[in-house]
Coordinates of C-alpha atoms in Angstrom, one line a residue:
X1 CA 0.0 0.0 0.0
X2 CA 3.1 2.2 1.2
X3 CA 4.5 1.8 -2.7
X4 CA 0.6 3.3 -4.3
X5 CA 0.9 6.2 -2.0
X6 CA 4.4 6.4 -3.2
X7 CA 3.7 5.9 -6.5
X8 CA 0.7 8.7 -6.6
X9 CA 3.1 11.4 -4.6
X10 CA 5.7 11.0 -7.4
X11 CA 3.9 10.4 -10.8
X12 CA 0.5 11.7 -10.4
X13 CA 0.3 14.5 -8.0
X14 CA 3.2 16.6 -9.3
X15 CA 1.6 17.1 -12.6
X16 CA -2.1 17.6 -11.6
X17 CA -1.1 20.0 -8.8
X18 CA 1.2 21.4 -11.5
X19 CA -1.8 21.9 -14.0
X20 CA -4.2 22.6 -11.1
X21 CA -2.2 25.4 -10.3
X22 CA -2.1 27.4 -13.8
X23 CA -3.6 30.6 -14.6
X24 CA -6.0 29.2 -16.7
X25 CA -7.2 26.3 -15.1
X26 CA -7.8 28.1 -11.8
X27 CA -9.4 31.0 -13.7
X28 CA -11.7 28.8 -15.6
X29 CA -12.5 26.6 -12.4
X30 CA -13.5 30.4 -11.2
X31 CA -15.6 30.7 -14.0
X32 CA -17.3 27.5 -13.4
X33 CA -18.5 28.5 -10.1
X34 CA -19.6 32.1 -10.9
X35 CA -21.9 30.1 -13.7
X36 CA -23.5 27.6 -11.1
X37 CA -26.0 30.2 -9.3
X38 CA -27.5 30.6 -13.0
X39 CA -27.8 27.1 -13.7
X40 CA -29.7 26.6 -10.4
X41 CA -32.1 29.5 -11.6
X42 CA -32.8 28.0 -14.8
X43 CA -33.9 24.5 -13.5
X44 CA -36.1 26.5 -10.7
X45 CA -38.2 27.7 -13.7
X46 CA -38.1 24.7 -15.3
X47 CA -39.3 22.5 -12.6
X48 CA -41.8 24.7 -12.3
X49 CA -42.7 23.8 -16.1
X50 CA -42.7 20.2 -15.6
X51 CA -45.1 20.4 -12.4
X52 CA -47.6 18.5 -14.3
X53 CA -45.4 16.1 -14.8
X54 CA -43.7 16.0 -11.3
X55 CA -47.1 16.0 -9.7
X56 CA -49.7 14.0 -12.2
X57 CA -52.7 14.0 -9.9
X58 CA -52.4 17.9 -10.1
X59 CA -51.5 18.2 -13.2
X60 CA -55.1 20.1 -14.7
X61 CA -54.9 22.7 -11.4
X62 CA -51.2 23.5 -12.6
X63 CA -52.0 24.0 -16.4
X64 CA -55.1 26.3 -16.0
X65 CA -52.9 28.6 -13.2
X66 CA -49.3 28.7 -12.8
X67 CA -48.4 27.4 -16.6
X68 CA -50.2 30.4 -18.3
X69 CA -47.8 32.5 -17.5
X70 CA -44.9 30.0 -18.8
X71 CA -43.7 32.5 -21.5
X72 CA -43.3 35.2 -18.6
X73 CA -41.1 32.5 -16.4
X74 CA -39.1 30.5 -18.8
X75 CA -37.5 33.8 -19.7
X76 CA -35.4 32.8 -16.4
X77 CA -34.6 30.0 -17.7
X78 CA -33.6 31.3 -21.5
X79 CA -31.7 34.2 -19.9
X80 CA -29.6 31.8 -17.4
X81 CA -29.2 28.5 -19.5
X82 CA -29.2 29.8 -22.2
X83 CA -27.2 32.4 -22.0
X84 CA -24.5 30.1 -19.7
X85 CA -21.2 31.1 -22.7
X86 CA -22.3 34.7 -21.7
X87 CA -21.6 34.8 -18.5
X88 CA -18.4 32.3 -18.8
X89 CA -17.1 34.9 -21.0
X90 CA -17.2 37.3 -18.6
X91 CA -15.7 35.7 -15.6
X92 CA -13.2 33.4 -17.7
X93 CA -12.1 37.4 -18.5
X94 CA -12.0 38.4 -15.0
X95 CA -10.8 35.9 -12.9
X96 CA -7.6 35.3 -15.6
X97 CA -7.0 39.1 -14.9
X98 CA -7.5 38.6 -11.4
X99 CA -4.6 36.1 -11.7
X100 CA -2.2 37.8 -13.1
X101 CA -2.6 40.7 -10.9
X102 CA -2.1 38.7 -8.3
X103 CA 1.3 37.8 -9.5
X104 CA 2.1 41.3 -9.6
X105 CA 0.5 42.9 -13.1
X106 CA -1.8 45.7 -10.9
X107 CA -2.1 47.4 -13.8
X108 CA -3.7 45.1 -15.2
X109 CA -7.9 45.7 -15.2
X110 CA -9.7 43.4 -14.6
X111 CA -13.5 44.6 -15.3
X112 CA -12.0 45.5 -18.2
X113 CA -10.4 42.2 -18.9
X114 CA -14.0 40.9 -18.4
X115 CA -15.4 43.2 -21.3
X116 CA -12.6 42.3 -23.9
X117 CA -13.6 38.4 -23.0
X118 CA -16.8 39.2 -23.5
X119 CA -16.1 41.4 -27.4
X120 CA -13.5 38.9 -28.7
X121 CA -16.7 36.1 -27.9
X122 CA -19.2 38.2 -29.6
X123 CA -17.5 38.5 -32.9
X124 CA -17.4 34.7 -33.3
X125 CA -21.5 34.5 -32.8
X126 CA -22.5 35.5 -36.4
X127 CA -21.2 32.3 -39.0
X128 CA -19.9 34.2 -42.0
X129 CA -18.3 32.8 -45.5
X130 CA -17.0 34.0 -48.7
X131 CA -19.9 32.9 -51.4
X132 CA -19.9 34.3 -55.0
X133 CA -17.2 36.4 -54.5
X134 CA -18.1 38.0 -51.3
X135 CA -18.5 37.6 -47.5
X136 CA -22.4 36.6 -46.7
X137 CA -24.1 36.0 -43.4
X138 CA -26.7 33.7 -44.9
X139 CA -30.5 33.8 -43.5
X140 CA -32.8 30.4 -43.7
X141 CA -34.7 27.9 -41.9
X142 CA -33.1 25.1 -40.8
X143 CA -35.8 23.5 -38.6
X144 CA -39.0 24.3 -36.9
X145 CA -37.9 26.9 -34.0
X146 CA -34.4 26.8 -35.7
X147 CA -33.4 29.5 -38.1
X148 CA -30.3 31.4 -39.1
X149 CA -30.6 35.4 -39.3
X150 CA -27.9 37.2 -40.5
X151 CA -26.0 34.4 -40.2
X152 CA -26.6 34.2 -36.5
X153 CA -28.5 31.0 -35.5
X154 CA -31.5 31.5 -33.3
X155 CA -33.2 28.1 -31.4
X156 CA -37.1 28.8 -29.7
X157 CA -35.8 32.3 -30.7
X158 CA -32.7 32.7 -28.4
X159 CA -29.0 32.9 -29.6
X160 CA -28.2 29.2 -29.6
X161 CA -24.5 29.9 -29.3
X162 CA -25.3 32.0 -26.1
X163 CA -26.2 28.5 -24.3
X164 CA -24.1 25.4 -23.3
X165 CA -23.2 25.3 -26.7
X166 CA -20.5 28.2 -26.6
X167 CA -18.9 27.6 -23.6
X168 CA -16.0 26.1 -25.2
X169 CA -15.4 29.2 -27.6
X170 CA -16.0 31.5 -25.0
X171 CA -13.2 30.2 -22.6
X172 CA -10.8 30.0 -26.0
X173 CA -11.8 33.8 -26.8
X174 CA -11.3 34.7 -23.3
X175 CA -8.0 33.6 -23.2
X176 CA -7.6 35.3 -26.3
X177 CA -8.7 38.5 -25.0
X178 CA -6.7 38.7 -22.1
X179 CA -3.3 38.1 -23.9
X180 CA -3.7 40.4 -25.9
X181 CA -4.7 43.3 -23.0
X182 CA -1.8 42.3 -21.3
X183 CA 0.5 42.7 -24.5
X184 CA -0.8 45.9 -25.2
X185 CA -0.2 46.9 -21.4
X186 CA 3.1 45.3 -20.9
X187 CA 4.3 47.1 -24.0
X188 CA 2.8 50.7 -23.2
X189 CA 0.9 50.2 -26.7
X190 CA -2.5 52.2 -24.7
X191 CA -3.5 55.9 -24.8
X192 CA -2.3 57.5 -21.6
X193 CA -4.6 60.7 -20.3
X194 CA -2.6 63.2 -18.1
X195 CA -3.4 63.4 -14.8
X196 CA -6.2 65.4 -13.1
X197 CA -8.4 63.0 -15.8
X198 CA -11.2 60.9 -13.9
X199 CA -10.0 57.3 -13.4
X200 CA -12.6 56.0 -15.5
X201 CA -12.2 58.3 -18.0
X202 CA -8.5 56.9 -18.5
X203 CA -9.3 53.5 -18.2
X204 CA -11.7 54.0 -20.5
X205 CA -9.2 55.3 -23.3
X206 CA -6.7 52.5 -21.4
X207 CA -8.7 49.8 -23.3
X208 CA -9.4 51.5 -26.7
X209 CA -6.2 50.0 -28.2
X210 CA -6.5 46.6 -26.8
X211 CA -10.2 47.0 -28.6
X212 CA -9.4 47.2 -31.5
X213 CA -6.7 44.9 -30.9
X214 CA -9.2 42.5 -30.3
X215 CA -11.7 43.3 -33.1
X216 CA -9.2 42.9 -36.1
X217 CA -7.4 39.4 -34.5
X218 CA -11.3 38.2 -34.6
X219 CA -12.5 39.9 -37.4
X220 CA -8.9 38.4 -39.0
X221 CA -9.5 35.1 -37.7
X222 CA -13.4 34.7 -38.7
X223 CA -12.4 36.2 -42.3
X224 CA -9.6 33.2 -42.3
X225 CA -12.1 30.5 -41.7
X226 CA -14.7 32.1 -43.8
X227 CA -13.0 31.8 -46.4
X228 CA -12.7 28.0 -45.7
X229 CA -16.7 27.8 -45.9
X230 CA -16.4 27.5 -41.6
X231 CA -16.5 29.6 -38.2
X232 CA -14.4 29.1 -34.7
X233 CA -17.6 27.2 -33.3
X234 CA -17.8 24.9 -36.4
X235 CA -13.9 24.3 -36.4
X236 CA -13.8 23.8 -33.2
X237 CA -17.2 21.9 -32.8
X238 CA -15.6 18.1 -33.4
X239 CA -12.4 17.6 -31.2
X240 CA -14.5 19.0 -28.3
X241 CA -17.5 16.7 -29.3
X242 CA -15.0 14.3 -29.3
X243 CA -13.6 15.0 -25.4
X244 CA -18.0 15.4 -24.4
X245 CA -18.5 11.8 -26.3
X246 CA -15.2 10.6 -24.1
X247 CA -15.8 12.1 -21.1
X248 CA -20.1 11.1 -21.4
X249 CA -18.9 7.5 -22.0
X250 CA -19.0 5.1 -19.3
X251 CA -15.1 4.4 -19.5
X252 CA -14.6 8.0 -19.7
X253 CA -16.8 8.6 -16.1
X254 CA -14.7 5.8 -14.7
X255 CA -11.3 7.8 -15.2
X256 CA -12.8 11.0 -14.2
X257 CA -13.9 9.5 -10.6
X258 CA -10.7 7.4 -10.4
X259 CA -8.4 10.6 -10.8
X260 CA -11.1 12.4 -8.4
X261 CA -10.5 9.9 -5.6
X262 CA -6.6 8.7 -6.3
X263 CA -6.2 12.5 -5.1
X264 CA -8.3 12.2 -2.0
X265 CA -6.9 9.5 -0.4
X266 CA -3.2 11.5 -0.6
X267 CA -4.7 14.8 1.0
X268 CA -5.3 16.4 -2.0
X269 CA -8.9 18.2 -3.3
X270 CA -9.5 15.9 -6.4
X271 CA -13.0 17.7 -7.0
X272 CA -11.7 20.9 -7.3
X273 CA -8.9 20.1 -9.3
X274 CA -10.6 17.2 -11.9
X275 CA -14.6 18.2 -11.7
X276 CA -14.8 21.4 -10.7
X277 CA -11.9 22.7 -13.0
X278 CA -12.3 20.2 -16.2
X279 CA -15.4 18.5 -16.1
X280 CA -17.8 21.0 -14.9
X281 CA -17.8 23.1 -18.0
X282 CA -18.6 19.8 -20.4
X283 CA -21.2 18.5 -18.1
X284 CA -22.9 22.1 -18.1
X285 CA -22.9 21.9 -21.8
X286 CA -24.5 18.4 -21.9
X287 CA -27.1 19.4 -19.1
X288 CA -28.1 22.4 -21.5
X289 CA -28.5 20.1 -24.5
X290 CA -30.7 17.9 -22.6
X291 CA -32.9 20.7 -21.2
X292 CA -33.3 21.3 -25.2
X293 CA -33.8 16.9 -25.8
X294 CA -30.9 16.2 -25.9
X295 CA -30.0 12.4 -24.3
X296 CA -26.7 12.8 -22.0
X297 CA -26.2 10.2 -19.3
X298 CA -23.3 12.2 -17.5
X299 CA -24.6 15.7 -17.3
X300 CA -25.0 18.3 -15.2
X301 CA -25.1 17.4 -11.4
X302 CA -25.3 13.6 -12.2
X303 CA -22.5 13.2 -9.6
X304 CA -24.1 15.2 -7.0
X305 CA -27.0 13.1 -7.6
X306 CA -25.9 9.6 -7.3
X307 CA -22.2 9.7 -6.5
X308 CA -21.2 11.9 -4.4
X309 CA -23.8 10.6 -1.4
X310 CA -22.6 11.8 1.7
X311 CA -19.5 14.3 -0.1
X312 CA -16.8 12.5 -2.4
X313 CA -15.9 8.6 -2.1
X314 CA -19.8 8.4 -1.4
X315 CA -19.2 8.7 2.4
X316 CA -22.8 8.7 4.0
X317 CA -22.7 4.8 4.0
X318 CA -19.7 4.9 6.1
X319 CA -20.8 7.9 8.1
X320 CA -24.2 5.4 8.9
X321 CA -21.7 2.6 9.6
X322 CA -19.8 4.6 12.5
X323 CA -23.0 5.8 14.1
X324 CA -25.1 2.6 14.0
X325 CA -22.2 -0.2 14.5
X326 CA -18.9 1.4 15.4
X327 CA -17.2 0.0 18.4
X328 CA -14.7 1.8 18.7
X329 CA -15.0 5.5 20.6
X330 CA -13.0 6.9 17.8
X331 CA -15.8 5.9 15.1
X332 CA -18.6 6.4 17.3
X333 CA -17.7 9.8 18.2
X334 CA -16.7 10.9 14.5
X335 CA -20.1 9.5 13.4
X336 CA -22.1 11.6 15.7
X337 CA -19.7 14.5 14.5
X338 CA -20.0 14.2 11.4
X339 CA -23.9 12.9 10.3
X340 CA -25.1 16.4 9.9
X341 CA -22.5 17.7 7.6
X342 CA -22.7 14.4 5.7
X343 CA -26.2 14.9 5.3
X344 CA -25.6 17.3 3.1
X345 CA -22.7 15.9 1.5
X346 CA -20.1 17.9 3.2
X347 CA -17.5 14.8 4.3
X348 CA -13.9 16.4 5.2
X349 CA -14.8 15.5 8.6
X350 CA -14.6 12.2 7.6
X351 CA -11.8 12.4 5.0
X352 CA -8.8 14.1 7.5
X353 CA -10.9 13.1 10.5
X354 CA -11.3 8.9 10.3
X355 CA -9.3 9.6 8.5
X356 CA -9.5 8.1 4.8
X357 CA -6.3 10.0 3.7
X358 CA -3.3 7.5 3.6
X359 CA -5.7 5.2 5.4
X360 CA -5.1 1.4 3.9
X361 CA -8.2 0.5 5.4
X362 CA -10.5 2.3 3.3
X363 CA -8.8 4.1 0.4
X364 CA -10.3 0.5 -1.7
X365 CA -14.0 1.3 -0.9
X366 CA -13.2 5.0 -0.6
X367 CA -12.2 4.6 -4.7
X368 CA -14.3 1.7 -5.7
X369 CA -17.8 3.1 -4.3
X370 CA -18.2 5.6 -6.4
X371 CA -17.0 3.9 -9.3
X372 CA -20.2 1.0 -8.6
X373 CA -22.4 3.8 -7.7
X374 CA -22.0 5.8 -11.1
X375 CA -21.8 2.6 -13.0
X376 CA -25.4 1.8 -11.2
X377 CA -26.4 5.3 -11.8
X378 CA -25.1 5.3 -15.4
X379 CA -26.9 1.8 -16.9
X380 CA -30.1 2.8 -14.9
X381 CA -30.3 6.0 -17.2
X382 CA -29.2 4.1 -20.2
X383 CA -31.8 1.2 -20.1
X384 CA -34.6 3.7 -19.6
X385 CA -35.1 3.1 -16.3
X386 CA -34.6 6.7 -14.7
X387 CA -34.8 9.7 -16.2
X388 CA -32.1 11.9 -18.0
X389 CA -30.5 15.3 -15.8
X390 CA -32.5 18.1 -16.8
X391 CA -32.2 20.4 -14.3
X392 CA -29.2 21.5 -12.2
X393 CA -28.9 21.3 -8.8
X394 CA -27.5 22.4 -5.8
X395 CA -25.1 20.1 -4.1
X396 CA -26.0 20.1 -0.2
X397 CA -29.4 18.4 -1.5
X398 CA -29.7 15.6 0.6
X399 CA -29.9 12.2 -1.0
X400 CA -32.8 11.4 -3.0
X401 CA -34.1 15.0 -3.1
X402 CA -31.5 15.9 -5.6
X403 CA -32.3 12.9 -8.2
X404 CA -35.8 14.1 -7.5
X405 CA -35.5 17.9 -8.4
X406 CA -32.8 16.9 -11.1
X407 CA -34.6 14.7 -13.5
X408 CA -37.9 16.7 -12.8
X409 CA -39.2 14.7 -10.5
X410 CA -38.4 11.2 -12.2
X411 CA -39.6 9.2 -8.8
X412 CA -37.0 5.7 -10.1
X413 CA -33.8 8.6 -9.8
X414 CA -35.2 9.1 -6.4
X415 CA -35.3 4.8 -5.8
X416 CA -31.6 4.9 -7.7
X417 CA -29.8 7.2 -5.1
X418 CA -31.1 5.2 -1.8
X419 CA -30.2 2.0 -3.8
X420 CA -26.7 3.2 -3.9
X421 CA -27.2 4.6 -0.3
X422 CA -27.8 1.2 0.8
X423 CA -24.6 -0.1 -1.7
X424 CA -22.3 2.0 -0.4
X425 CA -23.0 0.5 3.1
X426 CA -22.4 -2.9 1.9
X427 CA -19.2 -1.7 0.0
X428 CA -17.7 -0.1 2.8
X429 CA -19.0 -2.5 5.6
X430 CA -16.0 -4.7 5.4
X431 CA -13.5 -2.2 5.5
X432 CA -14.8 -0.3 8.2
X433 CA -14.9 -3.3 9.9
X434 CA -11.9 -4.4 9.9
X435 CA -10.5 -0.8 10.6
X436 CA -13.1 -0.4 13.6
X437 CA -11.8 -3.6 15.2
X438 CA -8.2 -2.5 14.9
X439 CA -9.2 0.7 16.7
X440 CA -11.3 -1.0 19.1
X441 CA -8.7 -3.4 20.3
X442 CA -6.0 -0.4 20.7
X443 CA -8.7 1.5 22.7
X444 CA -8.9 -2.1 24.6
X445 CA -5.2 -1.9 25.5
X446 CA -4.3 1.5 26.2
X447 CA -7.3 1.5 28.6
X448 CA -6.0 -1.5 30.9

């Protein structure tokens, strides 16, 4: 066991950490975070769409009241979901600013960072090519509720490339954006007022050049791929559908929770550094797509939901274990301690405290639990048997109530999550046995 945690210390964690640690990956993980209140809005107005279907034997009171005013409501939705590339653009823009002044660029702006992000995005939204000898933004039907004006696609007559769907671009034009502010600050290439001149005033003529900067390396770039018949979001469309297809597969969900957990068990935050900074953005993307249809297994809070039961490792079966059959004082205490929090999936009582970290008693279950529970979770959805994620959720949901709200009240997601409940506590029974009689027996001898 001594040679894994070796092995992880050396090979694994260096690079991660390494990665983890970027500008970019911390200010996208940023990003990610500043998007989730909206997603949470969005499903609150759709649930309240799919009342009928959440709550049948009501269903004709809800139609003839709250559902008449469904074009008013779903306008939260549109504007949140829909609109999720928007406000990733934005804090992708920021919060890479906010890193590099932190390393000592405070002249660097970082509202104004955010409002670059957000221009360099906007200029790839309209899909422009060269036809019969000159640039047209073509208008057509393409489907009912689908049409393209100007060359800017519109889906139940919001800017499709505002939702789920842009995210991608809009990190990559972010990026874009903000290395090119900083060379245009780092070189003195902006319009200096003289002093006396109101602050925002100056940073107002600060960011002209770094503007238009930013207009003619997009303009340049969409005139470049126009003239191949294509767009950023087309070109760019198939190796990420590629890394969504990967990362939506069931071998692909397998890796992602084994990195998550192989960085728990050596004291390290695996969520924040795997989900929350890589695979948070593509799940958001596939939840969108399925609030539009779409079929995604692993989307949006599907971890939250089934996985993550009790915090990371799926702890809430072990938490159950130290409460109801612990011998040990250790256990029994640390169960009492930590129920509440596990409740609502908060478990880092239970990961430093038991503790799981560099624990060869339950790093196995601690890494294998979550791996049976998505695998559950995962077929259950694929066989028809639960619903799809439609909605997103917010973590602290206890078990059961998230699947519930998540899948729009889909009443098998609910029987799913206390199945794996119930799993877990088989999965982790052994371990914790063992390790509880070990600690027992200690307690045993240092007490005569």
């Amino acid at each position: 066991m001594q040679k894994l945690f070796d092995f992880l210390n050396k090979y694994l964690l260096p690079p991660l950490n390494k990665v983890a640690n970027t500008k970019v990956v911390r200010s996208i993980m940023n990003a990610s975070l500043a998007a989730v209140p909206f997603t949470i809005v969005a499903s609150i107005f759709l649930i309240l769409n799919n009342l009928p279907q959440i709550f049948p034997f009501a269903a004709h009171f809800f139609q003839h009241t709250i559902l008449k005013f469904s074009a008013f409501y779903m306008l939260g939705n549109t504007m949140a979901l829909g609109s999720l590339a928007l406000y990733y653009s934005l804090s992708v823009g920021y919060y890479y600013i906010e890193e590099y002044r932190r390393a000592g660029e405070q002249q660097l702006n970082s509202f104004t960072g955010a409002l670059l992000s957000m221009f360099a995005f906007l200029l790839t939204i309209p899909s422009i090519s060269w036809s019969h000898g000159s640039a047209q933004a073509v208008s057509k039907t393409i489907a009912p509720n689908n049409y393209l004006v100007s060359g800017v696609s519109f889906v139940n007559g919001w800017l499709q490339r505002f939702g789920g769907v842009g995210i991608f671009i809009s990190i990559i034009t972010g990026i874009i954006a903000v290395q090119l502010y900083r060379l245009c600050v780092n070189k003195n290439i902006t319009i200096k007022m003289p002093a006396g001149v109101p602050e925002g005033v100056s940073r107002s003529f600060a960011s002209l050049i770094p503007a238009i900067l930013v207009s003619f390396v997009m303009i340049g770039l969409d005139i470049v791929l126009g003239l191949m018949h294509t767009d950023l979001h087309n070109l760019l469309s198939a190796p990420f559908g590629f890394v969504k297809n990967m990362t939506g597969s069931w071998l692909g969900m397998m890796v992602i929770l084994l990195l998550i957990h192989l960085l728990w068990v050596v004291g390290v935050h695996g969520t924040a550094i795997v989900k929350n900074s890589f695979v948070n953005p593509i799940l958001l993307v596939a939840l969108s797509e399925n609030a539009n249809g779409a079929h995604n297994i692993f989307a949006g809070d599907f971890i939250n939901m089934w996985v993550f039961i009790g915090g990371a490792g799926g702890t809430l079966g072990l938490v159950l274990l130290m409460v109801f059959a612990a011998r040990s004082d250790q256990l029994k205490t640390l169960g009492k301690t930590a129920i509440l929090p596990a409740i609502f999936n908060i478990n880092e009582p239970v990961i430093f405290g038991a503790p799981i970290v560099y624990n060869p008693y339950l790093i196995v279950p601690f890494i294998v639990n979550p791996m049976v529970l998505a695998s559950v979770a995962y077929f259950a959805i694929k066989f028809h048997l639960i619903s799809y994620v439609t909605s997103a959720i917010a973590w602290i949901l206890p078990v059961g109530m998230g699947a519930w709200l998540g899948t729009s009240g889909n009443l098998g997601a609910v029987i799913v999550a206390f199945l794996n409940l119930f799993l877990s506590v088989i999965i982790y029974y052994p371990f914790f046995k063992l390790y509880d009689n070990n600690l027992y027996k200690q307690e045993q001898l240092h007490g005569e």
